[in-house]
PDB file of C-alpha atoms in Angstrom:
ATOM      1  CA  UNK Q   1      81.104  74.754 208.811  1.00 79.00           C
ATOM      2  CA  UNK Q   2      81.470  71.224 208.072  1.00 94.00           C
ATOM      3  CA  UNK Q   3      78.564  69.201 205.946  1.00 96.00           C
ATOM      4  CA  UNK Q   4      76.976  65.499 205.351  1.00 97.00           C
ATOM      5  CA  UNK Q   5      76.328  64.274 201.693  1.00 98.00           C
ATOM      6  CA  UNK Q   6      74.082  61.882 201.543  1.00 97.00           C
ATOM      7  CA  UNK Q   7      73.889  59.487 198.137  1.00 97.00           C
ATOM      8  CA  UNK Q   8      70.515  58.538 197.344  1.00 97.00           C
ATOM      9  CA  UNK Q   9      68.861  56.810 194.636  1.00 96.00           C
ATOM     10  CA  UNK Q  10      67.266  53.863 193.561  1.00 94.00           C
ATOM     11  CA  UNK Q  11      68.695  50.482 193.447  1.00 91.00           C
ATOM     12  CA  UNK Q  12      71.536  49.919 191.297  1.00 91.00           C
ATOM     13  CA  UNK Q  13      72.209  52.972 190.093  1.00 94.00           C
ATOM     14  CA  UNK Q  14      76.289  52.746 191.213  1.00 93.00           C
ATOM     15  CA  UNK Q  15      75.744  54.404 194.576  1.00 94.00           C
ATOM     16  CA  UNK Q  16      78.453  52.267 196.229  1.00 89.00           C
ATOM     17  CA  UNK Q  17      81.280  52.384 193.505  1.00 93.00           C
ATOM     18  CA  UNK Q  18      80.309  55.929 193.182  1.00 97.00           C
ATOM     19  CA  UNK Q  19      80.911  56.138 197.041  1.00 95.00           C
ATOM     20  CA  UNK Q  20      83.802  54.710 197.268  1.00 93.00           C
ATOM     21  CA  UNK Q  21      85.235  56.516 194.499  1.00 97.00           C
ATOM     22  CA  UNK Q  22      84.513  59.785 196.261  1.00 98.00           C
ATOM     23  CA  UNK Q  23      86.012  58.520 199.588  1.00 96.00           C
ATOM     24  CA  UNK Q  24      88.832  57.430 198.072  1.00 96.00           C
ATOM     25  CA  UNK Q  25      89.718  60.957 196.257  1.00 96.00           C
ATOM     26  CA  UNK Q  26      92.318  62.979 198.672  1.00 95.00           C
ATOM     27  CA  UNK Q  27      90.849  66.515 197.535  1.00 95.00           C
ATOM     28  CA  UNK Q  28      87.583  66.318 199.111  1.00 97.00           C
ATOM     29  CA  UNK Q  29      89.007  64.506 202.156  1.00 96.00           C
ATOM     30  CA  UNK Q  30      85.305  63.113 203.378  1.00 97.00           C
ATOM     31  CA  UNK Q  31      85.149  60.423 205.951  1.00 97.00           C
ATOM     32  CA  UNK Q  32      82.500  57.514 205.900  1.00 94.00           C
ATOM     33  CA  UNK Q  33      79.400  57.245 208.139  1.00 96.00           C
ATOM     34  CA  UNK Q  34      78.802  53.595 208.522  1.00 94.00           C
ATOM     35  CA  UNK Q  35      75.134  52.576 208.977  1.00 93.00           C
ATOM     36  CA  UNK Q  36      73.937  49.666 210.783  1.00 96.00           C
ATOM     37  CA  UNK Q  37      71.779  46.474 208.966  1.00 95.00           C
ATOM     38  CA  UNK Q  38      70.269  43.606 210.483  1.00 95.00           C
ATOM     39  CA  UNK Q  39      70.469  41.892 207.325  1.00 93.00           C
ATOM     40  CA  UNK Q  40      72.345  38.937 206.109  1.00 90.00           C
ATOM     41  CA  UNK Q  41      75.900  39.975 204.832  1.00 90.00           C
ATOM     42  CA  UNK Q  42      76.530  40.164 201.433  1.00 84.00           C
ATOM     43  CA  UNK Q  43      79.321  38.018 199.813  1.00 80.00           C
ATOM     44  CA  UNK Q  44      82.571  40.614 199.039  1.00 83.00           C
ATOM     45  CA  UNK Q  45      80.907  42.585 202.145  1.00 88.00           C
ATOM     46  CA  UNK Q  46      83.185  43.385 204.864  1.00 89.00           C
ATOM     47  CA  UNK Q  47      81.795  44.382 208.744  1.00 92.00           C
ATOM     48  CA  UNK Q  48      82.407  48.002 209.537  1.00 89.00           C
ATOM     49  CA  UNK Q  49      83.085  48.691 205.663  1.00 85.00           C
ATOM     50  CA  UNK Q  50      79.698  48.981 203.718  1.00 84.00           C
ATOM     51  CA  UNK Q  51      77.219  48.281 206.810  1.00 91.00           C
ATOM     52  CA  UNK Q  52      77.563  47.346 210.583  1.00 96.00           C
ATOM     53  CA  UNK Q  53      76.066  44.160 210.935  1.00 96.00           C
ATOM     54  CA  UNK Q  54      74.052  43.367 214.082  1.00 95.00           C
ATOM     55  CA  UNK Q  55      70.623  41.891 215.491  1.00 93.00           C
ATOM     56  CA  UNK Q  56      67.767  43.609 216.844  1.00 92.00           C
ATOM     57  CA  UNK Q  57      68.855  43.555 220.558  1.00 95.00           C
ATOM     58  CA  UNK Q  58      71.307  45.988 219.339  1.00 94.00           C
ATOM     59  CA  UNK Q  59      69.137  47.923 217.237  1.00 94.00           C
ATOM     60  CA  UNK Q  60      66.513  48.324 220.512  1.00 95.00           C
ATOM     61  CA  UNK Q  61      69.691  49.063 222.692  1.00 96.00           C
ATOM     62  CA  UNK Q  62      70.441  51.987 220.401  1.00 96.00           C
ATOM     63  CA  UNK Q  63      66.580  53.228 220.527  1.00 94.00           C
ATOM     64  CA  UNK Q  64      66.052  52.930 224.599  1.00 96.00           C
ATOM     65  CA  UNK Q  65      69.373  55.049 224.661  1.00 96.00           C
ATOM     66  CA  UNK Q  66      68.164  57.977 221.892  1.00 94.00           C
ATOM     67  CA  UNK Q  67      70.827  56.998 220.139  1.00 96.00           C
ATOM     68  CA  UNK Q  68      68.829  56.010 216.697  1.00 95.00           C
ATOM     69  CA  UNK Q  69      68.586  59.190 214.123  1.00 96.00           C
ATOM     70  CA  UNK Q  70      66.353  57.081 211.623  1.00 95.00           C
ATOM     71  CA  UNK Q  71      65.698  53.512 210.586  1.00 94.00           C
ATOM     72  CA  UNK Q  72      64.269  52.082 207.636  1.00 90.00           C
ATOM     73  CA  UNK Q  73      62.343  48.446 207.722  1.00 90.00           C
ATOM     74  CA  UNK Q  74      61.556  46.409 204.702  1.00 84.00           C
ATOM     75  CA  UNK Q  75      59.396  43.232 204.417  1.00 81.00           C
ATOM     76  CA  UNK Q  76      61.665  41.142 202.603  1.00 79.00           C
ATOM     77  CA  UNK Q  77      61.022  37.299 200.810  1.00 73.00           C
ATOM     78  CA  UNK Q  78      63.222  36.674 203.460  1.00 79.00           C
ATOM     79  CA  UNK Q  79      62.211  38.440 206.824  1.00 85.00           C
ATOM     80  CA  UNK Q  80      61.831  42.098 208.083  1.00 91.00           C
ATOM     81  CA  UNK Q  81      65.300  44.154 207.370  1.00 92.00           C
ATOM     82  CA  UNK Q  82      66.305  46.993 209.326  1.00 94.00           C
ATOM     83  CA  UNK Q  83      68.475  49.767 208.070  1.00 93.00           C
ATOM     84  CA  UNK Q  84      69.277  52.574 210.381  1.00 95.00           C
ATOM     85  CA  UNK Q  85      71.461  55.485 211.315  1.00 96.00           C
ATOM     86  CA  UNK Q  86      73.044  56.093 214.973  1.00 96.00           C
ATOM     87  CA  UNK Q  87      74.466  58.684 216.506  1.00 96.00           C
ATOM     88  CA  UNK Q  88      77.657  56.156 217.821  1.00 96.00           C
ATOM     89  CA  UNK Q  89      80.235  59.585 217.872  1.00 94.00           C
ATOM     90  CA  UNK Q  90      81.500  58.761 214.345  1.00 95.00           C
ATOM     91  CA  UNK Q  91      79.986  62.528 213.455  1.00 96.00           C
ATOM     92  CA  UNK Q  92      82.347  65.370 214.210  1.00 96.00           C
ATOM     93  CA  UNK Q  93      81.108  68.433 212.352  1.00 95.00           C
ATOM     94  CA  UNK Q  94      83.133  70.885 213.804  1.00 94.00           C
ATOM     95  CA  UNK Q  95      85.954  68.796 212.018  1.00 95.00           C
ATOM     96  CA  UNK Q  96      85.853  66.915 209.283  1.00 96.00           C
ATOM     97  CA  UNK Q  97      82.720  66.812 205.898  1.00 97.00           C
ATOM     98  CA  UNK Q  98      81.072  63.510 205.532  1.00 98.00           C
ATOM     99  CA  UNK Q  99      79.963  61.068 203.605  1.00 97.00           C
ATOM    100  CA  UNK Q 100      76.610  58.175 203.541  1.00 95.00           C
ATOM    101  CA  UNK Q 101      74.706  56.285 201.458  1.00 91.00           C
ATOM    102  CA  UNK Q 102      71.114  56.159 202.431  1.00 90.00           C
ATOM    103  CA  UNK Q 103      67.155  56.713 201.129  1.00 91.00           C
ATOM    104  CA  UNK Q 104      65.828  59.663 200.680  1.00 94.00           C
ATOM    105  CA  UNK Q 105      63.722  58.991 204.162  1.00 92.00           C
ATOM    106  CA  UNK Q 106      67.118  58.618 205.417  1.00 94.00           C
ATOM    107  CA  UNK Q 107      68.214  61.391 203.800  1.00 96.00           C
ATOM    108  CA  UNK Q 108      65.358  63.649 205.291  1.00 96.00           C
ATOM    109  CA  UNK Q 109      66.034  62.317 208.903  1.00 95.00           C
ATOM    110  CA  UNK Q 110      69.063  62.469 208.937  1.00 97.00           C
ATOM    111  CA  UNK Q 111      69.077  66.542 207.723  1.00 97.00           C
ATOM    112  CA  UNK Q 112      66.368  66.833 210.201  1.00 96.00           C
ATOM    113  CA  UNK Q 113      68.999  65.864 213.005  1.00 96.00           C
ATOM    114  CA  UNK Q 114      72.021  67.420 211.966  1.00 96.00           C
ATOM    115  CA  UNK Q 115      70.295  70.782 210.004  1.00 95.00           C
ATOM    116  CA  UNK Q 116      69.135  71.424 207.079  1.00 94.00           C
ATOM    117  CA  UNK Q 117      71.716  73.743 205.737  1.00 93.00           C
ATOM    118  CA  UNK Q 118      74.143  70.634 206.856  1.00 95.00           C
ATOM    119  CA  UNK Q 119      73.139  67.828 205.037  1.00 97.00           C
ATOM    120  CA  UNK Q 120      73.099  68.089 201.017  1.00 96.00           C
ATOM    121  CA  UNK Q 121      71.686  65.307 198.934  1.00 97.00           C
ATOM    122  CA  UNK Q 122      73.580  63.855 195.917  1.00 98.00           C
ATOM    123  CA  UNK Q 123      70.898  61.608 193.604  1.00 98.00           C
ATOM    124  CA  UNK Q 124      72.169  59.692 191.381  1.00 97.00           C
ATOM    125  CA  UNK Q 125      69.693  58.291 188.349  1.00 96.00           C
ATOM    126  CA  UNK Q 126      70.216  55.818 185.845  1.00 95.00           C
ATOM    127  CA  UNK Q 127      67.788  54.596 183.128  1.00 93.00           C
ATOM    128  CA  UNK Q 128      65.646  51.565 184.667  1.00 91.00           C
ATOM    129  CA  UNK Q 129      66.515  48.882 181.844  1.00 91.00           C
ATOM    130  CA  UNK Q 130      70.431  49.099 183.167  1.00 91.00           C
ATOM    131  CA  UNK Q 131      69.459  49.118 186.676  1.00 91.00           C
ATOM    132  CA  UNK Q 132      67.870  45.971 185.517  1.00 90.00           C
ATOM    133  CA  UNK Q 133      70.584  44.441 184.102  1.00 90.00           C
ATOM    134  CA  UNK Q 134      72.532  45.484 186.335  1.00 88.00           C
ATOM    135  CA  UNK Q 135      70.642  43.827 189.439  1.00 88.00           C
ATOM    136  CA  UNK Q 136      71.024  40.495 187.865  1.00 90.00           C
ATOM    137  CA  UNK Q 137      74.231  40.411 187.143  1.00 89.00           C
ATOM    138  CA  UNK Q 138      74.623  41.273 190.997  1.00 87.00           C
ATOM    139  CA  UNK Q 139      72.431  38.614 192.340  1.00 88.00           C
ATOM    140  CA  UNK Q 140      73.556  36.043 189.420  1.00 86.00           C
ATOM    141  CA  UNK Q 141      77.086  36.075 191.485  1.00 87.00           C
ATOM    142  CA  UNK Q 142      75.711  35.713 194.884  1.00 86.00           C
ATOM    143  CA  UNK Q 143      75.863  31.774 196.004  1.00 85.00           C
ATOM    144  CA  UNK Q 144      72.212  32.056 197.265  1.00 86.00           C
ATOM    145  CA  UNK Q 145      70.717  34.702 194.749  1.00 88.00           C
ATOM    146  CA  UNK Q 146      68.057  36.364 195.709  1.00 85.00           C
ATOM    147  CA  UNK Q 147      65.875  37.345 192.583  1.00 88.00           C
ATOM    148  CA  UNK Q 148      62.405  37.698 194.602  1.00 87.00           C
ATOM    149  CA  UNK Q 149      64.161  40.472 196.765  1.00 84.00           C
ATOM    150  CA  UNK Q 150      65.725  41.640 194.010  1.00 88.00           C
ATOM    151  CA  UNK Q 151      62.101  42.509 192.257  1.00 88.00           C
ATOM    152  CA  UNK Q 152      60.267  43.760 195.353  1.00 86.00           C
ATOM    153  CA  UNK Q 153      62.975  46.349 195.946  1.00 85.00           C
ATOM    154  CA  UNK Q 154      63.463  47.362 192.011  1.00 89.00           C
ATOM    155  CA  UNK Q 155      59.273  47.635 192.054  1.00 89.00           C
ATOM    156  CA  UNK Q 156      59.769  49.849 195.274  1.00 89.00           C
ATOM    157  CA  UNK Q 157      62.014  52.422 193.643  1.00 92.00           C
ATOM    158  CA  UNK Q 158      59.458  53.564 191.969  1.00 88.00           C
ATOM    159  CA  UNK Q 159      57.324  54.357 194.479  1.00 91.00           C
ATOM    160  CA  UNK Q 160      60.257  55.400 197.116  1.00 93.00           C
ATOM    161  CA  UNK Q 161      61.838  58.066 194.872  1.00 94.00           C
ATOM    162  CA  UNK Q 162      58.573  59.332 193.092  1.00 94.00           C
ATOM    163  CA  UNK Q 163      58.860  62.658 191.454  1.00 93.00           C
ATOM    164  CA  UNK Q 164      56.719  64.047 193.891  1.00 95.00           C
ATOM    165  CA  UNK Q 165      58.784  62.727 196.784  1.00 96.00           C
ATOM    166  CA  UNK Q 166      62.302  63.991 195.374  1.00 96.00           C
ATOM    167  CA  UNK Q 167      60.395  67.560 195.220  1.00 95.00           C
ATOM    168  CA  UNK Q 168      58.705  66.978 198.405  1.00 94.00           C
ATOM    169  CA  UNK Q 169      62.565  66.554 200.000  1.00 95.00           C
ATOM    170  CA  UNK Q 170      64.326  69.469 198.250  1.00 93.00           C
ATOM    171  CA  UNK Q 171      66.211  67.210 195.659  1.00 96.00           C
ATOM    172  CA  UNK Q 172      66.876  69.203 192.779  1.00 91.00           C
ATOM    173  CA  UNK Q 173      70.395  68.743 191.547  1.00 93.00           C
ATOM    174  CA  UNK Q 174      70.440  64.985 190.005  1.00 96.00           C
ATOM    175  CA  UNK Q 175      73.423  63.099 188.829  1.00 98.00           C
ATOM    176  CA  UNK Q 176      73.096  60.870 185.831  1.00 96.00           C
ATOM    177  CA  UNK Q 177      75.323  57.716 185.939  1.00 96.00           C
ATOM    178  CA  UNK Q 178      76.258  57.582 182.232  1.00 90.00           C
ATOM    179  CA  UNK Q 179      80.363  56.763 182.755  1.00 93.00           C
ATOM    180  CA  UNK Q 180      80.976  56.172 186.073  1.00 94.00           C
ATOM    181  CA  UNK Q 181      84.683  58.226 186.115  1.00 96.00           C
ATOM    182  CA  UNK Q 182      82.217  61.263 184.555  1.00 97.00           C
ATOM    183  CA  UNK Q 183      79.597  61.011 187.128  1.00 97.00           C
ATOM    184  CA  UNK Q 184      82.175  61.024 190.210  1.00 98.00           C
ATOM    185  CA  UNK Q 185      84.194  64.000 188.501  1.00 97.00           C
ATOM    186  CA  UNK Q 186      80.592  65.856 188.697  1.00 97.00           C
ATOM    187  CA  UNK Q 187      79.768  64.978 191.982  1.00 98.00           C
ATOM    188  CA  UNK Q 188      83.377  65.859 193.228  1.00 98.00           C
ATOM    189  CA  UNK Q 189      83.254  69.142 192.144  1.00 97.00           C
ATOM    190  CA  UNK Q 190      79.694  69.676 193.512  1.00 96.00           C
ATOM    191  CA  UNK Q 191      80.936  69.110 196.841  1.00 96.00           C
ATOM    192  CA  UNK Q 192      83.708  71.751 196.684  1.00 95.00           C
ATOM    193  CA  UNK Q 193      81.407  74.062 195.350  1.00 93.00           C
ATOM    194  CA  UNK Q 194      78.828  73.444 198.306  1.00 91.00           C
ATOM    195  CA  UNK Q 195      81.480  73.832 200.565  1.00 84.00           C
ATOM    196  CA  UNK Q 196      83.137  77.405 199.210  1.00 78.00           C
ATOM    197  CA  UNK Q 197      78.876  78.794 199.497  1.00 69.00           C
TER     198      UNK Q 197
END
């Protein structure tokens, strides 16, 4: 039986190096599922790498067909965002183990549609003063940053991945982001573990 890890956390905690790191290691052999945005593209972004990017008509395409497994929306500084999930046939689970980057709402759906016992969290935490830091160093080498954004979602965190929440969703296991090589060593050996259970 085949699984889906899902990395959650707040905002800059590493999630993406982290997930890239894990893709790229040979041992665990997991393949990416790509999630769909209707925001703007980042700069160093590539389409079909970290997000498909696309406009609502698509995103209410996907829904009239049954196609969306969850979707996220967030009032930005700078219009409504949509983040969502879709079952495009990029998830084979007779085959191959898989990995995503979502919320923990995400998270939730998205073990709600596949099973339970198929989809495993991985939460990642990092102390808030270097998520900080770290969140303006991103936006300080954007060309347009975006520093409003950039407060609304750190201010969000909070309330998105309350303690209660993380219980509420059967996170236990949490992965702190002290040295990044560390942290991806621990998370790559969770995942073999899960899957010799």
């Amino acid at each position: 039986m085949h699984h889906i890890f899902c990395i959650i956390g707040k905002s800059s905690t590493g999630k993406d190096t982290i997930f890239k790191r894990l893709l790229e290691r040979e041992d665990l052999g997991l393949l990416n599922i790509i999630s769909y945005t209707t925001r703007p593209i980042r700069e160093h972004e590539v389409e079909g790498v970290e997000y498909f990017f696309t406009d609502e008509a698509a995103e209410d395409a996907f829904e009239k067909e049954g196609k969306l497994i969850e979707k996220r929306s967030y009032d930005t500084f700078h219009g409504r965002w949509d983040y969502f999930t879709v079952d495009d046939g990029q998830v084979d689970l007779a085959r191959h183990d898989y990995l995503i980057i979502g919320t923990l709402v995400s998270f939730q759906k998205i073990a709600e549609y596949y099973g339970k016992d198929r989809v495993y969290p991985i939460y990642i935490e990092v102390e808030d003063g270097i998520r900080l830091d770290r969140a303006l160093l991103r936006e300080h080498q954007q060309t347009e940053p975006k520093y409003e954004e950039m407060c609304r979602r750190f201010l969000a965190d909070n309330r998105d991945f309350s303690e209660k929440k993380l219980v509420e969703a059967g996170v236990g296991k949490r992965f702190y982001n002290h040295r990044i090589d560390k942290t991806v060593d621990e998370i790559a050996e969770y995942i073999l573990t899960m899957r010799r259970d």
